mmCIF file of C-alpha atoms and ligand atoms in Angstrom:
data_model
loop_
_atom_site.group_PDB
_atom_site.id
_atom_site.type_symbol
_atom_site.label_atom_id
_atom_site.label_comp_id
_atom_site.label_asym_id
_atom_site.label_seq_id
_atom_site.Cartn_x
_atom_site.Cartn_y
_atom_site.Cartn_z
ATOM 1 C CA MET A 1 10.907 -10.128 11.291
ATOM 2 C CA PHE A 2 9.254 -10.848 14.795
ATOM 3 C CA LEU A 3 6.324 -13.104 16.122
ATOM 4 C CA GLU A 4 4.657 -10.515 18.346
ATOM 5 C CA GLU A 5 1.819 -10.553 20.817
ATOM 6 C CA CYS A 6 0.723 -7.274 20.636
ATOM 7 C CA GLU A 7 -1.921 -5.313 23.081
ATOM 8 C CA ILE A 8 -4.695 -3.319 21.007
ATOM 9 C CA ILE A 9 -5.092 0.040 21.416
ATOM 10 C CA GLU A 10 -7.955 0.335 19.505
ATOM 11 C CA ASN A 11 -9.983 -1.383 16.567
ATOM 12 C CA ILE A 12 -12.287 1.046 15.365
ATOM 13 C CA LYS A 13 -14.695 1.223 12.133
ATOM 14 C CA ILE A 14 -13.936 4.331 10.234
ATOM 15 C CA SER A 15 -16.760 3.832 7.596
ATOM 16 C CA GLU A 16 -18.949 1.070 6.594
ATOM 17 C CA ASP A 17 -16.959 -2.400 6.636
ATOM 18 C CA LYS A 18 -13.209 -0.281 7.287
ATOM 19 C CA TYR A 19 -11.428 -0.489 10.287
ATOM 20 C CA LEU A 20 -8.199 1.054 12.098
ATOM 21 C CA LEU A 21 -6.361 -1.213 13.925
ATOM 22 C CA LYS A 22 -3.813 0.185 16.498
ATOM 23 C CA LEU A 23 -1.460 -1.866 18.453
ATOM 24 C CA LYS A 24 1.409 -1.658 20.925
ATOM 25 C CA SER A 25 4.303 -3.371 19.125
ATOM 26 C CA GLU A 26 7.336 -3.350 21.600
ATOM 27 C CA LYS A 27 9.547 -5.182 18.770
ATOM 28 C CA SER A 28 8.713 -4.873 15.197
ATOM 29 C CA SER A 29 7.325 -1.133 14.979
ATOM 30 C CA GLU A 30 11.252 0.462 14.921
ATOM 31 C CA TYR A 31 11.919 -1.830 12.206
ATOM 32 C CA THR A 32 9.140 -1.481 10.078
ATOM 33 C CA LYS A 33 9.400 0.379 6.631
ATOM 34 C CA ALA A 34 6.466 1.928 4.278
ATOM 35 C CA GLY A 35 5.392 -0.532 1.991
ATOM 36 C CA GLN A 36 6.106 -3.856 4.047
ATOM 37 C CA PHE A 37 3.350 -5.934 5.801
ATOM 38 C CA PHE A 38 2.423 -8.212 8.349
ATOM 39 C CA MET A 39 0.806 -11.578 8.626
ATOM 40 C CA ILE A 40 -1.707 -11.091 11.254
ATOM 41 C CA GLU A 41 -3.441 -13.558 13.261
ATOM 42 C CA CYS A 42 -7.552 -14.040 12.895
ATOM 43 C CA GLU A 43 -8.366 -16.211 15.061
ATOM 44 C CA LYS A 44 -9.152 -20.035 13.628
ATOM 45 C CA TYR A 45 -7.683 -19.007 10.043
ATOM 46 C CA LEU A 46 -4.676 -18.558 8.381
ATOM 47 C CA ARG A 47 -3.072 -15.151 8.877
ATOM 48 C CA ARG A 48 -4.189 -12.779 6.509
ATOM 49 C CA PRO A 49 -1.470 -9.968 4.831
ATOM 50 C CA ILE A 50 -2.131 -6.540 6.218
ATOM 51 C CA SER A 51 0.034 -3.503 4.959
ATOM 52 C CA VAL A 52 1.305 -1.325 7.646
ATOM 53 C CA HIS A 53 -0.545 2.041 7.730
ATOM 54 C CA ASN A 54 1.585 3.648 10.129
ATOM 55 C CA ALA A 55 4.614 3.147 12.405
ATOM 56 C CA ASP A 56 5.351 5.704 15.466
ATOM 57 C CA LYS A 57 7.467 4.819 18.453
ATOM 58 C CA ASN A 58 5.926 1.663 19.493
ATOM 59 C CA ILE A 59 2.519 1.934 17.685
ATOM 60 C CA LEU A 60 1.515 0.309 14.507
ATOM 61 C CA GLU A 61 -1.413 1.037 12.526
ATOM 62 C CA PHE A 62 -3.413 -0.918 10.034
ATOM 63 C CA TYR A 63 -6.605 0.096 7.759
ATOM 64 C CA TYR A 64 -8.208 -2.949 6.407
ATOM 65 C CA GLN A 65 -11.673 -3.511 4.951
ATOM 66 C CA VAL A 66 -13.476 -6.435 5.977
ATOM 67 C CA LYS A 67 -13.595 -9.362 3.258
ATOM 68 C CA GLY A 68 -14.500 -12.763 4.205
ATOM 69 C CA GLU A 69 -14.210 -14.677 7.439
ATOM 70 C CA GLY A 70 -10.567 -13.749 8.416
ATOM 71 C CA THR A 71 -10.906 -9.913 8.396
ATOM 72 C CA LYS A 72 -14.551 -10.116 10.024
ATOM 73 C CA ASN A 73 -12.843 -12.100 12.852
ATOM 74 C CA LEU A 74 -10.161 -9.389 13.228
ATOM 75 C CA SER A 75 -12.518 -6.554 13.264
ATOM 76 C CA LYS A 76 -14.374 -8.473 16.387
ATOM 77 C CA ILE A 77 -10.736 -8.958 18.337
ATOM 78 C CA SER A 78 -10.348 -6.131 21.280
ATOM 79 C CA ASP A 79 -7.361 -7.523 23.333
ATOM 80 C CA ILE A 80 -4.513 -9.266 21.744
ATOM 81 C CA VAL A 81 -3.672 -9.835 18.372
ATOM 82 C CA ASN A 82 -0.517 -11.755 17.004
ATOM 83 C CA ILE A 83 1.365 -10.748 14.066
ATOM 84 C CA HIS A 84 4.333 -11.579 12.068
ATOM 85 C CA GLY A 85 6.472 -9.305 10.226
ATOM 86 C CA PRO A 86 7.380 -6.688 8.866
ATOM 87 C CA LEU A 87 7.652 -8.614 5.928
ATOM 88 C CA GLY A 88 8.318 -8.020 2.003
ATOM 89 C CA ASN A 89 10.872 -5.247 0.579
ATOM 90 C CA GLY A 90 8.802 -1.945 1.039
ATOM 91 C CA PHE A 91 9.319 1.467 -0.386
ATOM 92 C CA GLU A 92 12.666 3.387 -1.201
ATOM 93 C CA THR A 93 12.663 6.265 1.221
ATOM 94 C CA ASN A 94 16.211 7.489 0.648
ATOM 95 C CA ILE A 95 14.661 10.523 -1.123
ATOM 96 C CA LYS A 96 15.232 14.421 -0.733
ATOM 97 C CA ASN A 97 14.048 17.399 -3.061
ATOM 98 C CA LYS A 98 12.175 15.454 -5.298
ATOM 99 C CA ASN A 99 8.701 15.950 -6.669
ATOM 100 C CA LEU A 100 6.554 12.941 -5.728
ATOM 101 C CA LEU A 101 2.961 12.008 -6.902
ATOM 102 C CA ILE A 102 1.742 9.134 -4.799
ATOM 103 C CA VAL A 103 -1.640 7.552 -6.396
ATOM 104 C CA ALA A 104 -3.942 5.562 -4.237
ATOM 105 C CA GLY A 105 -7.166 3.860 -5.249
ATOM 106 C CA GLY A 106 -9.427 2.806 -2.411
ATOM 107 C CA MET A 107 -7.824 0.440 0.057
ATOM 108 C CA GLY A 108 -4.587 1.145 -1.867
ATOM 109 C CA ILE A 109 -4.216 4.233 0.277
ATOM 110 C CA ALA A 110 -3.345 1.905 3.122
ATOM 111 C CA PRO A 111 0.936 1.878 2.936
ATOM 112 C CA PHE A 112 0.917 5.566 2.039
ATOM 113 C CA LYS A 113 0.099 7.107 5.466
ATOM 114 C CA LEU A 114 3.767 5.997 6.596
ATOM 115 C CA LEU A 115 5.289 7.027 3.469
ATOM 116 C CA ILE A 116 4.112 10.328 3.631
ATOM 117 C CA ASN A 117 5.097 10.768 7.121
ATOM 118 C CA LYS A 118 8.527 9.671 5.918
ATOM 119 C CA LEU A 119 9.153 11.596 2.989
ATOM 120 C CA LYS A 120 7.065 15.145 3.336
ATOM 121 C CA GLU A 121 9.462 17.138 5.310
ATOM 122 C CA LYS A 122 12.544 16.747 2.337
ATOM 123 C CA ASN A 123 10.059 16.190 -0.611
ATOM 124 C CA ASN A 124 7.260 18.006 -2.605
ATOM 125 C CA ILE A 125 4.425 15.418 -2.409
ATOM 126 C CA THR A 126 1.182 15.204 -4.519
ATOM 127 C CA LEU A 127 -1.360 12.606 -3.319
ATOM 128 C CA ILE A 128 -4.331 11.825 -5.314
ATOM 129 C CA PHE A 129 -6.612 9.680 -3.229
ATOM 130 C CA GLY A 130 -9.549 8.197 -5.325
ATOM 131 C CA GLY A 131 -12.601 5.868 -3.811
ATOM 132 C CA ALA A 132 -16.352 4.881 -4.655
ATOM 133 C CA ASN A 133 -17.823 7.984 -2.366
ATOM 134 C CA GLU A 134 -17.308 9.951 0.431
ATOM 135 C CA LYS A 135 -17.419 6.779 2.748
ATOM 136 C CA ALA A 136 -14.472 5.010 0.944
ATOM 137 C CA ILE A 137 -12.044 7.908 1.474
ATOM 138 C CA LYS A 138 -13.084 8.734 5.101
ATOM 139 C CA ILE A 139 -9.633 7.268 6.493
ATOM 140 C CA ILE A 140 -7.937 10.762 4.983
ATOM 141 C CA GLU A 141 -9.372 12.205 7.972
ATOM 142 C CA TYR A 142 -6.740 10.532 10.127
ATOM 143 C CA PHE A 143 -3.760 11.775 7.892
ATOM 144 C CA ASP A 144 -1.438 14.717 8.667
ATOM 145 C CA THR A 145 -1.874 16.201 5.204
ATOM 146 C CA GLU A 146 -0.157 19.641 5.798
ATOM 147 C CA ASN A 147 2.441 20.552 3.302
ATOM 148 C CA ILE A 148 1.196 17.944 0.914
ATOM 149 C CA LYS A 149 -0.758 18.849 -1.951
ATOM 150 C CA LEU A 150 -4.354 16.488 -1.998
ATOM 151 C CA TYR A 151 -6.782 15.802 -4.464
ATOM 152 C CA ILE A 152 -9.624 13.693 -3.799
ATOM 153 C CA THR A 153 -11.795 12.000 -6.537
ATOM 154 C CA THR A 154 -14.840 10.198 -6.332
ATOM 155 C CA ASP A 155 -17.006 8.061 -8.558
ATOM 156 C CA ASP A 156 -20.056 9.856 -7.296
ATOM 157 C CA GLY A 157 -19.056 13.267 -6.734
ATOM 158 C CA SER A 158 -20.074 13.092 -3.003
ATOM 159 C CA VAL A 159 -16.502 14.738 -2.182
ATOM 160 C CA GLY A 160 -13.817 15.820 -4.213
ATOM 161 C CA ASP A 161 -13.844 15.788 -8.044
ATOM 162 C CA LYS A 162 -16.062 13.598 -10.050
ATOM 163 C CA CYS A 163 -13.594 11.211 -11.729
ATOM 164 C CA ASN A 164 -11.226 8.458 -10.787
ATOM 165 C CA SER A 165 -7.885 9.044 -10.035
ATOM 166 C CA VAL A 166 -6.619 7.515 -13.683
ATOM 167 C CA ASP A 167 -8.091 11.063 -14.926
ATOM 168 C CA LYS A 168 -6.737 13.244 -12.231
ATOM 169 C CA THR A 169 -3.322 11.733 -12.921
ATOM 170 C CA LYS A 170 -3.766 12.255 -16.498
ATOM 171 C CA GLU A 171 -4.621 16.054 -15.630
ATOM 172 C CA LEU A 172 -1.695 16.354 -13.365
ATOM 173 C CA LEU A 173 0.913 14.876 -15.624
ATOM 174 C CA LYS A 174 0.233 17.492 -18.137
ATOM 175 C CA GLU A 175 1.106 20.379 -15.488
ATOM 176 C CA ASN A 176 3.585 18.788 -13.707
ATOM 177 C CA ASN A 177 6.948 17.225 -13.570
ATOM 178 C CA PHE A 178 7.127 14.535 -11.135
ATOM 179 C CA ASP A 179 10.531 12.724 -10.210
ATOM 180 C CA LEU A 180 8.807 9.687 -9.043
ATOM 181 C CA ILE A 181 5.503 7.785 -8.475
ATOM 182 C CA TYR A 182 4.138 5.546 -6.148
ATOM 183 C CA THR A 183 0.633 3.780 -6.812
ATOM 184 C CA CYS A 184 -1.406 1.154 -4.825
ATOM 185 C CA GLY A 185 -5.075 0.442 -5.552
ATOM 186 C CA PRO A 186 -7.229 -2.103 -7.482
ATOM 187 C CA GLU A 187 -5.179 -3.593 -9.933
ATOM 188 C CA ILE A 188 -6.899 -2.288 -13.036
ATOM 189 C CA MET A 189 -6.111 1.186 -11.718
ATOM 190 C CA MET A 190 -2.507 0.369 -11.241
ATOM 191 C CA LYS A 191 -2.097 -0.726 -14.899
ATOM 192 C CA GLU A 192 -3.493 2.408 -16.201
ATOM 193 C CA ILE A 193 -1.424 4.311 -14.053
ATOM 194 C CA ILE A 194 1.914 2.474 -15.085
ATOM 195 C CA LYS A 195 1.195 2.691 -18.891
ATOM 196 C CA LEU A 196 0.657 6.372 -18.386
ATOM 197 C CA VAL A 197 3.767 7.194 -16.482
ATOM 198 C CA LEU A 198 6.166 4.567 -18.205
ATOM 199 C CA LYS A 199 5.221 6.375 -21.330
ATOM 200 C CA LYS A 200 6.509 9.691 -19.764
ATOM 201 C CA ASN A 201 9.608 7.572 -18.739
ATOM 202 C CA ILE A 202 8.960 8.773 -15.090
ATOM 203 C CA LYS A 203 10.227 6.062 -12.492
ATOM 204 C CA CYS A 204 7.222 4.226 -10.896
ATOM 205 C CA PHE A 205 6.737 1.598 -7.986
ATOM 206 C CA ALA A 206 3.460 -0.083 -7.609
ATOM 207 C CA SER A 207 2.499 -2.190 -4.375
ATOM 208 C CA MET A 208 1.104 -5.701 -5.746
ATOM 209 C CA GLU A 209 -1.332 -8.029 -4.049
ATOM 210 C CA ARG A 210 -1.968 -11.811 -4.443
ATOM 211 C CA ARG A 211 -3.359 -14.337 -2.152
ATOM 212 C CA MET A 212 -0.712 -15.080 0.271
ATOM 213 C CA ALA A 213 -0.592 -18.256 2.402
ATOM 214 C CA CYS A 214 2.666 -18.160 4.198
ATOM 215 C CA GLY A 215 3.858 -14.682 3.453
ATOM 216 C CA VAL A 216 7.559 -15.622 3.805
ATOM 217 C CA ASN A 217 8.438 -17.022 0.758
ATOM 218 C CA ALA A 218 7.752 -20.705 1.438
ATOM 219 C CA CYS A 219 4.806 -21.920 -0.567
ATOM 220 C CA LEU A 220 3.903 -20.837 -4.455
ATOM 221 C CA GLY A 221 0.835 -18.862 -3.434
ATOM 222 C CA CYS A 222 1.981 -15.339 -4.434
ATOM 223 C CA ASN A 223 3.667 -15.642 -7.918
ATOM 224 C CA ILE A 224 3.643 -12.802 -10.281
ATOM 225 C CA GLU A 225 5.195 -12.498 -13.587
ATOM 226 C CA VAL A 226 7.867 -10.096 -14.330
ATOM 227 C CA PHE A 227 10.285 -9.330 -16.747
ATOM 228 C CA ASP A 228 14.060 -10.767 -16.133
ATOM 229 C CA ASN A 229 16.232 -9.291 -18.885
ATOM 230 C CA LEU A 230 15.383 -5.479 -19.451
ATOM 231 C CA GLN A 231 19.167 -4.471 -19.586
ATOM 232 C CA ASN A 232 19.692 -6.033 -22.787
ATOM 233 C CA LEU A 233 17.071 -3.989 -25.014
ATOM 234 C CA LYS A 234 18.169 -6.264 -28.040
ATOM 235 C CA GLU A 235 17.048 -9.622 -26.650
ATOM 236 C CA GLU A 236 13.260 -10.844 -26.470
ATOM 237 C CA LYS A 237 11.978 -9.799 -23.083
ATOM 238 C CA LYS A 238 12.083 -12.909 -20.965
ATOM 239 C CA ILE A 239 9.574 -13.366 -18.201
ATOM 240 C CA LYS A 240 9.690 -15.011 -14.916
ATOM 241 C CA ASN A 241 8.018 -15.429 -12.014
ATOM 242 C CA ALA A 242 8.419 -13.623 -8.821
ATOM 243 C CA LYS A 243 6.907 -13.927 -5.351
ATOM 244 C CA VAL A 244 5.122 -10.827 -4.236
ATOM 245 C CA CYS A 245 5.610 -11.813 -0.335
ATOM 246 C CA HIS A 246 9.406 -11.792 -1.069
ATOM 247 C CA ASP A 247 10.287 -9.922 -4.197
ATOM 248 C CA GLY A 248 7.662 -7.425 -3.415
ATOM 249 C CA PRO A 249 5.185 -6.329 -2.803
ATOM 250 C CA VAL A 250 6.722 -3.078 -4.125
ATOM 251 C CA PHE A 251 7.885 -3.472 -7.457
ATOM 252 C CA ASP A 252 9.653 -1.182 -10.266
ATOM 253 C CA ALA A 253 6.791 -0.991 -12.386
ATOM 254 C CA LYS A 254 8.839 -1.103 -15.571
ATOM 255 C CA TYR A 255 9.409 -4.836 -14.567
ATOM 256 C CA LEU A 256 5.671 -5.839 -14.158
ATOM 257 C CA VAL A 257 4.148 -7.592 -17.195
ATOM 258 C CA ILE A 258 0.913 -5.751 -17.212
HETATM 259 C C1 FAD B 301 0.816 -7.684 0.470
HETATM 260 C C2 FAD B 301 -0.676 -7.450 0.890
HETATM 261 C C3 FAD B 301 -1.056 -6.377 1.462
HETATM 262 C C4 FAD B 301 -2.521 -6.226 1.998
HETATM 263 N N1 FAD B 301 -3.011 -5.050 2.903
HETATM 264 C C5 FAD B 301 -4.332 -4.956 3.070
HETATM 265 C C6 FAD B 301 -4.482 -3.877 3.742
HETATM 266 O O1 FAD B 301 -3.644 -3.119 4.163
HETATM 267 N N2 FAD B 301 -5.711 -3.837 3.955
HETATM 268 C C7 FAD B 301 -6.696 -4.493 3.480
HETATM 269 O O2 FAD B 301 -7.860 -4.348 3.859
HETATM 270 N N3 FAD B 301 -6.245 -5.675 2.799
HETATM 271 C C8 FAD B 301 -5.093 -5.694 2.274
HETATM 272 N N4 FAD B 301 -4.635 -6.885 1.783
HETATM 273 C C9 FAD B 301 -5.626 -7.662 1.418
HETATM 274 C C10 FAD B 301 -6.272 -8.519 2.389
HETATM 275 O O3 FAD B 301 -5.014 -9.743 2.696
HETATM 276 C C11 FAD B 301 -7.463 -9.511 2.243
HETATM 277 O O4 FAD B 301 -8.621 -8.987 2.120
HETATM 278 C C12 FAD B 301 -7.814 -10.451 3.234
HETATM 279 O O5 FAD B 301 -6.722 -11.505 3.389
HETATM 280 C C13 FAD B 301 -8.986 -11.451 3.230
HETATM 281 O O6 FAD B 301 -9.318 -12.443 3.954
HETATM 282 P P1 FAD B 301 -10.334 -12.680 4.512
HETATM 283 O O7 FAD B 301 -10.453 -14.180 5.175
HETATM 284 O O8 FAD B 301 -11.245 -11.826 5.082
HETATM 285 O O9 FAD B 301 -11.112 -13.059 3.226
HETATM 286 P P2 FAD B 301 -11.246 -14.524 2.401
HETATM 287 O O10 FAD B 301 -12.317 -15.152 2.931
HETATM 288 O O11 FAD B 301 -9.826 -15.038 2.464
HETATM 289 O O12 FAD B 301 -11.293 -13.762 0.864
HETATM 290 C C14 FAD B 301 -12.503 -12.694 0.739
HETATM 291 C C15 FAD B 301 -12.276 -12.073 -0.501
HETATM 292 O O13 FAD B 301 -11.200 -11.306 -0.291
HETATM 293 C C16 FAD B 301 -10.578 -11.840 -1.886
HETATM 294 N N5 FAD B 301 -9.007 -11.633 -1.132
HETATM 295 C C17 FAD B 301 -8.474 -12.518 -0.488
HETATM 296 N N6 FAD B 301 -7.151 -12.304 -0.316
HETATM 297 C C18 FAD B 301 -6.804 -11.120 -1.072
HETATM 298 C C19 FAD B 301 -5.688 -10.857 -1.384
HETATM 299 N N7 FAD B 301 -4.484 -10.979 -0.901
HETATM 300 N N8 FAD B 301 -5.820 -9.781 -2.478
HETATM 301 C C20 FAD B 301 -6.877 -9.513 -3.154
HETATM 302 N N9 FAD B 301 -8.217 -10.247 -2.595
HETATM 303 C C21 FAD B 301 -8.082 -11.171 -1.943
HETATM 304 C C22 FAD B 301 -10.682 -13.458 -1.901
HETATM 305 O O14 FAD B 301 -10.838 -13.303 -3.351
HETATM 306 C C23 FAD B 301 -12.430 -12.967 -1.721
HETATM 307 O O15 FAD B 301 -13.064 -12.662 -2.787
HETATM 308 C C24 FAD B 301 -3.390 -7.084 1.301
HETATM 309 C C25 FAD B 301 -3.011 -8.133 0.728
HETATM 310 C C26 FAD B 301 -1.708 -8.381 0.438
HETATM 311 C C27 FAD B 301 -1.046 -9.400 -0.191
HETATM 312 S S1 FES B 302 2.885 -16.392 0.267
HETATM 313 FE FE1 FES B 302 3.956 -18.144 0.281
HETATM 314 S S2 FES B 302 5.645 -17.966 -1.141
HETATM 315 FE FE2 FES B 302 4.630 -16.108 -0.723
#
């Protein structure tokens, strides 16, 4: 992991409160895996965790939503930003000849641009991307969606199918055999997806979020409950705490206590 001062190439508004930040990164970019995150300095506030959206040559991208003071400040920076990372485990990407389903809800699309770019040549990828309305899914225009199957859902039907990503997942699970599922988005959505796919014994990786103070396993800010002993099915399941910043943010969904 590196501490790096990066020149901002652009920090543009995609829609409403959502921004795409592109940085020149001499050190971190080549070591960054899909699903990892960076702690980004937002002027006088604690660093904020943001997933890497894309990493290509010496350019890192982040897709973020303005939530509070930290991200509001970030949206106003135009010259240099200090980043710390890459952090966390990231997604498994040593995969080929598989039928993969990615289910993203809202800002949960953030880690999947890089994942799709890494996996699409050697695998069949289906992406379900759901959002409240057309503005929530506008970022998809910046993806290379050639050679993947894309399903857009919106709550108001302004674009794509008028349903949510869980409904679309149910529909596609009836018609397809997926080898592996990746999901990121609101926790309530991920819980539904995880229940559906574990029932069908499909392996699923979920990218989880917790509020983070340090991002490097040094505080107790980001605990999440996971099962400890799934190997011995005769024992009662034991629960322990894991750290999202260190043991995650990507978890094999069968270990998550949901
Ligand atoms: C591993 C990880 C990756 C993330 N990736 C992205 C990303 O790619 N794009 C993006 O827009 N956001 C991402 N987030 C969420 C992002 O870190 C928070 O939105 C941000 O820290 C809010 O900071 P703030 O100062 O603007 O708001 P604050 O004033 O700190 O909080 C404003 C609101 O945001 C909520 N909030 C703050 N932190 C989190 C959090 N960690 N998770 C959920 N809600 C939070 C608060 O409860 C509050 O309602 C990620 C979080 C984690 C843990
Ligand atoms: S954020 Fe400090 S331990 Fe994870």
